[in-house]
Coordinates of N, CA and C in Angstrom, one line a residue:
X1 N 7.3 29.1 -6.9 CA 6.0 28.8 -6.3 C 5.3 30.1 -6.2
X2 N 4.2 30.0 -6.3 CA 3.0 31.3 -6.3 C 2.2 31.2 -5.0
X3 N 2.0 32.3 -4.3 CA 1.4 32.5 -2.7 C 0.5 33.2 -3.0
X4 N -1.1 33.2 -2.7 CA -2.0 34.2 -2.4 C -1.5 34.9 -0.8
X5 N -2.4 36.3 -0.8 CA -1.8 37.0 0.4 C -1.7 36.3 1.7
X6 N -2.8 35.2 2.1 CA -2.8 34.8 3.4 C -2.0 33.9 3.4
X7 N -1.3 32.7 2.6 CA -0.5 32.2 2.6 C 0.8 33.1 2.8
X8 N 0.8 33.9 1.9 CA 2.5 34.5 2.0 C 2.3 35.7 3.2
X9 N 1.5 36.3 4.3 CA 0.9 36.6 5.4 C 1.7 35.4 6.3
X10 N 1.6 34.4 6.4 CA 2.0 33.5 7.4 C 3.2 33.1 6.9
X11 N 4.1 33.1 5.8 CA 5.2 33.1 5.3 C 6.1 33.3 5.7
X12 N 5.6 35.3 5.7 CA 6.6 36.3 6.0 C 6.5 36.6 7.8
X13 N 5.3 36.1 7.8 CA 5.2 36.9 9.7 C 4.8 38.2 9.5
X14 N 4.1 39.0 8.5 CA 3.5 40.4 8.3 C 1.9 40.1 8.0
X15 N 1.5 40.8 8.2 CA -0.1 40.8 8.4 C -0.3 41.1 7.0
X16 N -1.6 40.8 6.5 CA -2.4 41.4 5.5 C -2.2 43.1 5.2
X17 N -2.8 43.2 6.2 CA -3.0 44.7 6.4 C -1.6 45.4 5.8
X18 N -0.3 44.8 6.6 CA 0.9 45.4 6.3 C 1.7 44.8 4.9
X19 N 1.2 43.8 4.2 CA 1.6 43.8 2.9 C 0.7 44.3 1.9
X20 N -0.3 45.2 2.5 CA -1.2 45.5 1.6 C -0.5 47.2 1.6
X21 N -0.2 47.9 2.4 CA 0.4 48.7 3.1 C 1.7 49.0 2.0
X22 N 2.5 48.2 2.5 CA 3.2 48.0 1.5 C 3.0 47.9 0.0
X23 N 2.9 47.4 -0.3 CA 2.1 47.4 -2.0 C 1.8 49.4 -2.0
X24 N 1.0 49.7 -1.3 CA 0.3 51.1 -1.4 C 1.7 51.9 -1.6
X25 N 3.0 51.6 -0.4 CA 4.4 52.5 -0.4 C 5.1 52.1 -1.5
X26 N 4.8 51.0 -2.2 CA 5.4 51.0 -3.4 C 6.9 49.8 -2.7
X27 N 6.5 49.8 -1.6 CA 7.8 48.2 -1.4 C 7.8 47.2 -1.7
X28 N 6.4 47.0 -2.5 CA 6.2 45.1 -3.4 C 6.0 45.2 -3.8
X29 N 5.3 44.8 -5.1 CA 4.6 44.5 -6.5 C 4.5 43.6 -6.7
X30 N 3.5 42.8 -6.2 CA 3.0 41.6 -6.3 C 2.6 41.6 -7.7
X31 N 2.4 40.1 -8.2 CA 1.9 40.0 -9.2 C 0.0 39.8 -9.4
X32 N -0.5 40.1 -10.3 CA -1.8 39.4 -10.3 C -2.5 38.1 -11.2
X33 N -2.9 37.4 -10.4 CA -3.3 36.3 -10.9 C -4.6 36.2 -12.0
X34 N -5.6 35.4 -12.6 CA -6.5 35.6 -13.7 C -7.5 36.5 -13.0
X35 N -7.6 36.2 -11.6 CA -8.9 36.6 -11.1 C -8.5 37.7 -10.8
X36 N -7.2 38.7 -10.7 CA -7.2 39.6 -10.3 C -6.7 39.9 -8.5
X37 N -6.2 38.4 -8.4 CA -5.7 38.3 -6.9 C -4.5 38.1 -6.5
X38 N -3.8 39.3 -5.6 CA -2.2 38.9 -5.6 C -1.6 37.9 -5.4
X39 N -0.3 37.5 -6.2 CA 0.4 36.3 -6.3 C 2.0 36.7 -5.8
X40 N 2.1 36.1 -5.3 CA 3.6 36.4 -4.7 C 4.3 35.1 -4.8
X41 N 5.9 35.7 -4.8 CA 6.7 34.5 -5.2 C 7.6 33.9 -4.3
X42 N 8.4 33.1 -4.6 CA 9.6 32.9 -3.4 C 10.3 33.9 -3.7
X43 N 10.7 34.8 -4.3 CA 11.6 36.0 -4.9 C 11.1 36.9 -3.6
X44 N 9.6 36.9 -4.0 CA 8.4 38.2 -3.2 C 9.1 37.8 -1.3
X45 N 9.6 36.6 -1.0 CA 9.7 36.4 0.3 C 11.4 36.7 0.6
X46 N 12.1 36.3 -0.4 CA 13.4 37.2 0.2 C 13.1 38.5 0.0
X47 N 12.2 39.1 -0.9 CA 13.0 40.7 -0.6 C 12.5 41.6 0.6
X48 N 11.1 40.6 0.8 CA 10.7 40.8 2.4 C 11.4 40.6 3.0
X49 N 12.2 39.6 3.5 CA 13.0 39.6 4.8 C 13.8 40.3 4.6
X50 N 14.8 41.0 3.1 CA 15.4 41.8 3.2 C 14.5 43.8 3.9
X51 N 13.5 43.8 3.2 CA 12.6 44.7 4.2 C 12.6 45.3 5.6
X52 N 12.1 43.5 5.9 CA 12.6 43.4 7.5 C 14.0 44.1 7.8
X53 N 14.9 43.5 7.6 CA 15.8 43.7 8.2 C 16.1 45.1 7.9
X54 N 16.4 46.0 7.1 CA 16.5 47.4 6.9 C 15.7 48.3 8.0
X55 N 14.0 47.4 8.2 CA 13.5 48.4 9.0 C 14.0 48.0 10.3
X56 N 14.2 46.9 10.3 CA 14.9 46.6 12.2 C 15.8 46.6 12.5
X57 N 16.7 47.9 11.5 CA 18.4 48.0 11.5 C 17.8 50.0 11.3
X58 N 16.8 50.4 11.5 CA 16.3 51.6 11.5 C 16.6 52.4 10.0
X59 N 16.7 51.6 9.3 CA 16.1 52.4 7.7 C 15.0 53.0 7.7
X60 N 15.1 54.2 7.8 CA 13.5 55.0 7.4 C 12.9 54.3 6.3
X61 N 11.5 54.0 6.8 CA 10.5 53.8 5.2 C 11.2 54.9 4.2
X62 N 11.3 56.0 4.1 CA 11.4 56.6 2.5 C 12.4 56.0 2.4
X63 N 13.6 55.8 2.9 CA 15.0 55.3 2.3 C 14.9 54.0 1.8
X64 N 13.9 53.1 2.5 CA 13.7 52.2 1.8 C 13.0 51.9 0.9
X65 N 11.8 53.2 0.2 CA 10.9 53.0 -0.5 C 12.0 53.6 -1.9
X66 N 12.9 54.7 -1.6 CA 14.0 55.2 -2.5 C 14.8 54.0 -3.1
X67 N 15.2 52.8 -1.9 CA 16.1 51.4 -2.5 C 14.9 51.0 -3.7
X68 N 13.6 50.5 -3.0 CA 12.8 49.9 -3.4 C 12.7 50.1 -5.0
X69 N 12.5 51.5 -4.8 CA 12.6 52.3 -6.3 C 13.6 52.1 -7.7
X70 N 14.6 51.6 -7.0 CA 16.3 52.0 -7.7 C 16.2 50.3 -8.2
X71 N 15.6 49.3 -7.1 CA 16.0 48.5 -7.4 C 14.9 47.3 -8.4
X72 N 13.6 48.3 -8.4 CA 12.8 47.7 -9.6 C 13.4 48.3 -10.9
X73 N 14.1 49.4 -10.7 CA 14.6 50.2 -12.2 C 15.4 49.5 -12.9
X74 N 16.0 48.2 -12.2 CA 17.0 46.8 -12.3 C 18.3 47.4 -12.6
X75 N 19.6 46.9 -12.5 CA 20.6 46.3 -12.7 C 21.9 48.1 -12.8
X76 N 20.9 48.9 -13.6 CA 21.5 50.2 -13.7 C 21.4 50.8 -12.7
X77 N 20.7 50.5 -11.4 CA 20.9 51.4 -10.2 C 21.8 50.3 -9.2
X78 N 22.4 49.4 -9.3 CA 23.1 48.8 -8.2 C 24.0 49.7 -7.5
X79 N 25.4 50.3 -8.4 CA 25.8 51.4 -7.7 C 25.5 52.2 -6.5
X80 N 24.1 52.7 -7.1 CA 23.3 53.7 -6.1 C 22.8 53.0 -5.0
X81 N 22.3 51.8 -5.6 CA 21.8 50.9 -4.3 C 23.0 50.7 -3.2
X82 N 24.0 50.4 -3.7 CA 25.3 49.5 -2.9 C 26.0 50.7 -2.3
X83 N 25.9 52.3 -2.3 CA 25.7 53.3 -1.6 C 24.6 53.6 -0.7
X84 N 23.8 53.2 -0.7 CA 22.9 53.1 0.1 C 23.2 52.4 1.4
X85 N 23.4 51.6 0.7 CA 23.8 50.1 1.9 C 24.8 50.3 2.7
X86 N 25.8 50.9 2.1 CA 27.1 50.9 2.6 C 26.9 52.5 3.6
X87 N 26.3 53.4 3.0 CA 25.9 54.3 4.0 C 24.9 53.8 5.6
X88 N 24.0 52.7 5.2 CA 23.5 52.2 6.1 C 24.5 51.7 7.6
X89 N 25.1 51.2 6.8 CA 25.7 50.0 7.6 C 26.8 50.9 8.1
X90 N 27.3 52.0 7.5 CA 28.0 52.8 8.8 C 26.9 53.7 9.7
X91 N 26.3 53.9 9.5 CA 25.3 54.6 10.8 C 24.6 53.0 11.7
X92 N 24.6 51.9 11.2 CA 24.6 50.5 12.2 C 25.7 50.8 12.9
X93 N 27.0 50.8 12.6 CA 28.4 51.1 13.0 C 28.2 51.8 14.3
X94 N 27.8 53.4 14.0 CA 28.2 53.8 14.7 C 26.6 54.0 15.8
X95 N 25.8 53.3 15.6 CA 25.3 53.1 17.1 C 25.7 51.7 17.8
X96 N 26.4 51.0 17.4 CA 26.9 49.7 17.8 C 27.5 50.5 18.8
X97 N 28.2 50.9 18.3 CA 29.9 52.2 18.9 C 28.9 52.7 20.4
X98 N 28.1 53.0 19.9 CA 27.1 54.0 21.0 C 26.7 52.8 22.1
X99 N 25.9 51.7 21.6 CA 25.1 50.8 22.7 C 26.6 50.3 23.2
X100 N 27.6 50.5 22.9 CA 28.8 49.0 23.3 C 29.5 50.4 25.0
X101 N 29.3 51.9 24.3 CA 30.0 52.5 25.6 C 28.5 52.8 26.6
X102 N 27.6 52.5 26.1 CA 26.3 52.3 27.2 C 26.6 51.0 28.1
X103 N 26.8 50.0 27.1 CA 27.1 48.6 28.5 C 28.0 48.6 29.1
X104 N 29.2 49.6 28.6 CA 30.0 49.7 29.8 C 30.2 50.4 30.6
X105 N 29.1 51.7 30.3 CA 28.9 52.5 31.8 C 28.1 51.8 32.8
X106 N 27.1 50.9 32.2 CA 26.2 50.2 33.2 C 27.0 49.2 33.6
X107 N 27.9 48.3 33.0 CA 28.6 47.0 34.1 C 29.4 47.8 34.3
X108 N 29.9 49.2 34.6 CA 30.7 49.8 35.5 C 29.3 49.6 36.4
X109 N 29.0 50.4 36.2 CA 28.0 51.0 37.7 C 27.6 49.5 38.5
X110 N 27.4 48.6 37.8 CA 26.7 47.3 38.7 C 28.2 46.6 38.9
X111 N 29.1 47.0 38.6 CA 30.6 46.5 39.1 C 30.6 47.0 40.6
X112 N 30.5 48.7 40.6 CA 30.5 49.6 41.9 C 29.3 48.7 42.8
X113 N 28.2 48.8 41.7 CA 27.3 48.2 43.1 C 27.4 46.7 44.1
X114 N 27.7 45.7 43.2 CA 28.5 44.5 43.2 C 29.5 44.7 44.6
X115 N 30.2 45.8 44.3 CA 31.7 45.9 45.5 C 31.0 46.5 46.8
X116 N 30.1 47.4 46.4 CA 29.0 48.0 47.9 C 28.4 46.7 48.6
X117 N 28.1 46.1 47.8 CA 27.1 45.2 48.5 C 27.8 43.8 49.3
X118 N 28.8 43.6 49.0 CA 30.0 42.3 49.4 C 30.4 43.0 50.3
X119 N 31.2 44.5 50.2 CA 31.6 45.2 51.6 C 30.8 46.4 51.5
X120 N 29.9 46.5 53.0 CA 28.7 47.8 53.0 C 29.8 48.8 53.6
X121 N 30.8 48.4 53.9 CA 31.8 49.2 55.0 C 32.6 50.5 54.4
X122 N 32.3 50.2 52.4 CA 33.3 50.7 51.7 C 32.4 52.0 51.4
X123 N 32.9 53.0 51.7 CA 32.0 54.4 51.7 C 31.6 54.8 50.3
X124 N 30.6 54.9 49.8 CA 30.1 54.8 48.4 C 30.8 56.4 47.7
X125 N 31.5 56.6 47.1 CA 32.1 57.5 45.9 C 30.6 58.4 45.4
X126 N 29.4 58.0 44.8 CA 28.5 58.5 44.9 C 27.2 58.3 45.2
X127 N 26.4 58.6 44.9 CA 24.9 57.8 45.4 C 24.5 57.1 44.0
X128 N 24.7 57.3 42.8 CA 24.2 56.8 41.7 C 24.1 55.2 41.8

């Protein structure tokens, strides 16, 4: 199926502005239609959500404009792509690793506060 921008704008959940944006970084390539007006595909809407998700897993734009690159060059850059990814997904790794010893310094601390507050009697260890 073929989408002018405002349709495929309410599609994807990205503004005009930001698929136009795009296009400019070189992360779409929309097609053009007789009149000269972008046409986008159902292809065009997975590799946006793929997009998405890279940027909301903290892919820098260049690293994703570098995939973006490798992966219009078709089929001869997978390798490099599938290093990419796999370098990705261990730096996801290791801030998981990070937010997971953040919530348990904080349900430590609201464990401590939890026990202050049931007994006020119990002499608090620190002020934090």
């Amino acid at each position: 199926m073929q989408y002018l921008i405002g349709e495929f704008s309410r599609l994807t959940g990205l503004s005009i502005h930001t698929l136009r944006y795009y296009e400019n970084e070189r992360l779409i390539t929309p097609k053009r239609n007789s009149g000269n007006r972008r046409c986008y595909s159902d292809e065009d809407i997975i590799w946006i959500e793929f997009i998405k998700r890279l940027k909301n897993t903290g892919m820098p734009i260049k690293q994703i404009q570098h995939y973006a690159k490798l992966r219009a060059m078709g089929e001869s850059t997978m390798n490099e792509r599938r290093k990419i990814l796999i370098n990705h997904r261990e730096t996801l790794k290791n801030q998981i690793e990070q937010l997971q010893e953040h919530m348990k310094k904080l349900n430590d601390k609201i464990e401590f506060y939890d026990k202050q507050i049931e007994n006020p009697l119990n002499k608090p260890k620190n002020k934090n």
